[in-house]
């Protein structure tokens, strides 16, 4: 049975690696979803998303890329298998009241496609981070 302090230490050690895992997962997810053989957005939609990201940054905001946030959670059980997972705690999204919405070429259908792509991207990043976390837990406990 896993002791609470051991699980706590494991989570703290994993969190110290979270930024590195996130950066790596973002690169991989972007390549898979936007640069691959079957990208989820057209080249024009991706250019629009990049332009919107740049516009937000120029206005002092964080942009779109890199604003997704992830956390490590526990299942709250004390078993022999530590139940750690990763969740996306902030999905970037273009909203009606967003400064992004002011772009002339951004209609409702395009906004929805961009938001769906951002959601899919964030969820893929979370899955990739969780794979790194699982590997870390196996190495640490093995």
PDB file of C-alpha atoms in Angstrom, residues 9-133:
ATOM      1  CA  UNK A   9       6.887  13.205  -2.957  1.00  0.00           C
ATOM      2  CA  UNK A  10       6.235  11.450  -6.249  1.00  0.00           C
ATOM      3  CA  UNK A  11       3.753  14.148  -7.282  1.00  0.00           C
ATOM      4  CA  UNK A  12       6.157  16.925  -6.270  1.00  0.00           C
ATOM      5  CA  UNK A  13       8.981  15.340  -8.253  1.00  0.00           C
ATOM      6  CA  UNK A  14       6.713  14.856 -11.265  1.00  0.00           C
ATOM      7  CA  UNK A  15       5.485  18.459 -11.097  1.00  0.00           C
ATOM      8  CA  UNK A  16       9.081  19.643 -11.220  1.00  0.00           C
ATOM      9  CA  UNK A  17       9.304  17.992 -14.656  1.00  0.00           C
ATOM     10  CA  UNK A  18       5.898  19.170 -15.895  1.00  0.00           C
ATOM     11  CA  UNK A  19       7.158  22.221 -17.801  1.00  0.00           C
ATOM     12  CA  UNK A  20       9.732  20.176 -19.719  1.00  0.00           C
ATOM     13  CA  UNK A  21       7.164  17.481 -20.521  1.00  0.00           C
ATOM     14  CA  UNK A  22       4.641  20.133 -21.585  1.00  0.00           C
ATOM     15  CA  UNK A  23       7.042  21.849 -23.978  1.00  0.00           C
ATOM     16  CA  UNK A  24       7.990  18.543 -25.571  1.00  0.00           C
ATOM     17  CA  UNK A  25       4.344  17.438 -25.820  1.00  0.00           C
ATOM     18  CA  UNK A  26       3.304  20.753 -27.402  1.00  0.00           C
ATOM     19  CA  UNK A  27       5.934  20.333 -30.122  1.00  0.00           C
ATOM     20  CA  UNK A  28       4.867  16.759 -30.820  1.00  0.00           C
ATOM     21  CA  UNK A  29       1.132  17.515 -30.786  1.00  0.00           C
ATOM     22  CA  UNK A  30       1.571  20.503 -33.105  1.00  0.00           C
ATOM     23  CA  UNK A  31       3.551  18.390 -35.571  1.00  0.00           C
ATOM     24  CA  UNK A  32       0.978  15.579 -35.465  1.00  0.00           C
ATOM     25  CA  UNK A  33      -2.122  17.735 -35.768  1.00  0.00           C
ATOM     26  CA  UNK A  34      -1.049  20.670 -37.913  1.00  0.00           C
ATOM     27  CA  UNK A  35       2.040  19.578 -39.872  1.00  0.00           C
ATOM     28  CA  UNK A  36       1.188  15.948 -40.550  1.00  0.00           C
ATOM     29  CA  UNK A  37      -0.198  14.244 -43.628  1.00  0.00           C
ATOM     30  CA  UNK A  38      -3.779  14.994 -42.574  1.00  0.00           C
ATOM     31  CA  UNK A  39      -3.765  18.328 -40.696  1.00  0.00           C
ATOM     32  CA  UNK A  40      -6.899  19.192 -38.734  1.00  0.00           C
ATOM     33  CA  UNK A  41      -6.928  22.758 -40.111  1.00  0.00           C
ATOM     34  CA  UNK A  42      -6.393  24.044 -43.611  1.00  0.00           C
ATOM     35  CA  UNK A  43      -3.267  26.078 -44.293  1.00  0.00           C
ATOM     36  CA  UNK A  44      -5.422  29.237 -44.403  1.00  0.00           C
ATOM     37  CA  UNK A  45      -7.070  28.435 -41.070  1.00  0.00           C
ATOM     38  CA  UNK A  46      -3.692  27.785 -39.460  1.00  0.00           C
ATOM     39  CA  UNK A  47      -2.356  31.085 -40.825  1.00  0.00           C
ATOM     40  CA  UNK A  48      -5.435  32.828 -39.408  1.00  0.00           C
ATOM     41  CA  UNK A  49      -4.904  31.211 -36.013  1.00  0.00           C
ATOM     42  CA  UNK A  50      -1.247  32.262 -36.046  1.00  0.00           C
ATOM     43  CA  UNK A  51      -2.250  35.813 -37.021  1.00  0.00           C
ATOM     44  CA  UNK A  52      -4.792  35.950 -34.200  1.00  0.00           C
ATOM     45  CA  UNK A  53      -2.143  34.674 -31.797  1.00  0.00           C
ATOM     46  CA  UNK A  54       0.259  37.421 -32.913  1.00  0.00           C
ATOM     47  CA  UNK A  55      -2.423  40.092 -32.607  1.00  0.00           C
ATOM     48  CA  UNK A  56      -3.191  39.072 -29.028  1.00  0.00           C
ATOM     49  CA  UNK A  57       0.492  39.153 -28.140  1.00  0.00           C
ATOM     50  CA  UNK A  58       0.939  42.600 -29.721  1.00  0.00           C
ATOM     51  CA  UNK A  59      -1.901  43.864 -27.566  1.00  0.00           C
ATOM     52  CA  UNK A  60      -0.095  42.686 -24.437  1.00  0.00           C
ATOM     53  CA  UNK A  61      -1.839  39.362 -24.022  1.00  0.00           C
ATOM     54  CA  UNK A  62      -0.513  35.848 -23.961  1.00  0.00           C
ATOM     55  CA  UNK A  63      -1.693  34.855 -27.399  1.00  0.00           C
ATOM     56  CA  UNK A  64      -3.136  31.446 -28.092  1.00  0.00           C
ATOM     57  CA  UNK A  65      -0.163  29.105 -28.438  1.00  0.00           C
ATOM     58  CA  UNK A  66       1.412  28.280 -25.118  1.00  0.00           C
ATOM     59  CA  UNK A  67      -1.508  29.460 -22.992  1.00  0.00           C
ATOM     60  CA  UNK A  68      -2.814  25.939 -22.453  1.00  0.00           C
ATOM     61  CA  UNK A  69      -2.132  24.765 -18.903  1.00  0.00           C
ATOM     62  CA  UNK A  70      -1.832  21.293 -17.419  1.00  0.00           C
ATOM     63  CA  UNK A  71      -1.876  19.800 -13.966  1.00  0.00           C
ATOM     64  CA  UNK A  72      -1.001  16.500 -12.353  1.00  0.00           C
ATOM     65  CA  UNK A  73      -3.756  14.954 -10.297  1.00  0.00           C
ATOM     66  CA  UNK A  74      -4.151  11.936  -8.075  1.00  0.00           C
ATOM     67  CA  UNK A  75      -7.149   9.665  -8.039  1.00  0.00           C
ATOM     68  CA  UNK A  76      -7.255  10.010  -4.265  1.00  0.00           C
ATOM     69  CA  UNK A  77      -6.871   6.313  -3.585  1.00  0.00           C
ATOM     70  CA  UNK A  78      -4.165   4.586  -1.632  1.00  0.00           C
ATOM     71  CA  UNK A  79      -3.375   1.427  -3.542  1.00  0.00           C
ATOM     72  CA  UNK A  80      -0.224  -0.295  -4.636  1.00  0.00           C
ATOM     73  CA  UNK A  81      -0.478   1.467  -7.999  1.00  0.00           C
ATOM     74  CA  UNK A  82      -0.131   5.208  -7.684  1.00  0.00           C
ATOM     75  CA  UNK A  83      -2.952   6.703  -9.688  1.00  0.00           C
ATOM     76  CA  UNK A  84      -1.517   9.874 -11.170  1.00  0.00           C
ATOM     77  CA  UNK A  85      -2.876  11.542 -14.259  1.00  0.00           C
ATOM     78  CA  UNK A  86      -2.708  14.722 -16.291  1.00  0.00           C
ATOM     79  CA  UNK A  87      -5.536  17.100 -17.028  1.00  0.00           C
ATOM     80  CA  UNK A  88      -5.705  20.215 -19.171  1.00  0.00           C
ATOM     81  CA  UNK A  89      -6.823  22.910 -16.747  1.00  0.00           C
ATOM     82  CA  UNK A  90      -6.998  25.691 -19.359  1.00  0.00           C
ATOM     83  CA  UNK A  91      -7.929  25.235 -23.011  1.00  0.00           C
ATOM     84  CA  UNK A  92      -7.263  28.314 -25.150  1.00  0.00           C
ATOM     85  CA  UNK A  93     -10.430  29.476 -26.852  1.00  0.00           C
ATOM     86  CA  UNK A  94     -11.569  32.236 -29.141  1.00  0.00           C
ATOM     87  CA  UNK A  95     -14.759  33.746 -27.727  1.00  0.00           C
ATOM     88  CA  UNK A  96     -17.343  36.223 -28.939  1.00  0.00           C
ATOM     89  CA  UNK A  97     -16.059  38.910 -26.572  1.00  0.00           C
ATOM     90  CA  UNK A  98     -12.423  38.108 -27.348  1.00  0.00           C
ATOM     91  CA  UNK A  99     -10.267  40.691 -29.055  1.00  0.00           C
ATOM     92  CA  UNK A 100      -9.711  37.939 -31.610  1.00  0.00           C
ATOM     93  CA  UNK A 101     -13.349  38.033 -32.633  1.00  0.00           C
ATOM     94  CA  UNK A 102     -12.889  41.437 -34.216  1.00  0.00           C
ATOM     95  CA  UNK A 103     -11.043  40.037 -37.212  1.00  0.00           C
ATOM     96  CA  UNK A 104     -13.140  40.556 -40.329  1.00  0.00           C
ATOM     97  CA  UNK A 105     -12.511  37.105 -41.736  1.00  0.00           C
ATOM     98  CA  UNK A 106     -13.499  35.237 -38.566  1.00  0.00           C
ATOM     99  CA  UNK A 107     -17.059  33.994 -39.002  1.00  0.00           C
ATOM    100  CA  UNK A 108     -18.899  31.696 -36.565  1.00  0.00           C
ATOM    101  CA  UNK A 109     -18.054  28.521 -38.477  1.00  0.00           C
ATOM    102  CA  UNK A 110     -14.346  29.375 -38.639  1.00  0.00           C
ATOM    103  CA  UNK A 111     -14.327  30.337 -34.961  1.00  0.00           C
ATOM    104  CA  UNK A 112     -15.828  26.951 -34.093  1.00  0.00           C
ATOM    105  CA  UNK A 113     -13.290  25.060 -36.243  1.00  0.00           C
ATOM    106  CA  UNK A 114     -10.388  26.950 -34.633  1.00  0.00           C
ATOM    107  CA  UNK A 115     -11.736  26.336 -31.127  1.00  0.00           C
ATOM    108  CA  UNK A 116     -12.290  22.640 -31.874  1.00  0.00           C
ATOM    109  CA  UNK A 117      -8.703  22.405 -33.155  1.00  0.00           C
ATOM    110  CA  UNK A 118      -7.359  24.171 -30.052  1.00  0.00           C
ATOM    111  CA  UNK A 119      -9.342  21.765 -27.848  1.00  0.00           C
ATOM    112  CA  UNK A 120      -8.051  18.723 -29.739  1.00  0.00           C
ATOM    113  CA  UNK A 121      -4.502  20.067 -29.555  1.00  0.00           C
ATOM    114  CA  UNK A 122      -4.722  20.647 -25.773  1.00  0.00           C
ATOM    115  CA  UNK A 123      -6.162  17.196 -25.168  1.00  0.00           C
ATOM    116  CA  UNK A 124      -3.415  15.595 -27.273  1.00  0.00           C
ATOM    117  CA  UNK A 125      -0.790  17.510 -25.300  1.00  0.00           C
ATOM    118  CA  UNK A 126      -2.340  16.208 -22.052  1.00  0.00           C
ATOM    119  CA  UNK A 127      -2.222  12.632 -23.377  1.00  0.00           C
ATOM    120  CA  UNK A 128       1.437  12.994 -24.360  1.00  0.00           C
ATOM    121  CA  UNK A 129       2.350  14.493 -20.971  1.00  0.00           C
ATOM    122  CA  UNK A 130       0.537  11.648 -19.234  1.00  0.00           C
ATOM    123  CA  UNK A 131       2.625   9.121 -21.182  1.00  0.00           C
ATOM    124  CA  UNK A 132       5.768  10.847 -19.857  1.00  0.00           C
ATOM    125  CA  UNK A 133       4.286  10.835 -16.354  1.00  0.00           C
TER     126      UNK A 133
END
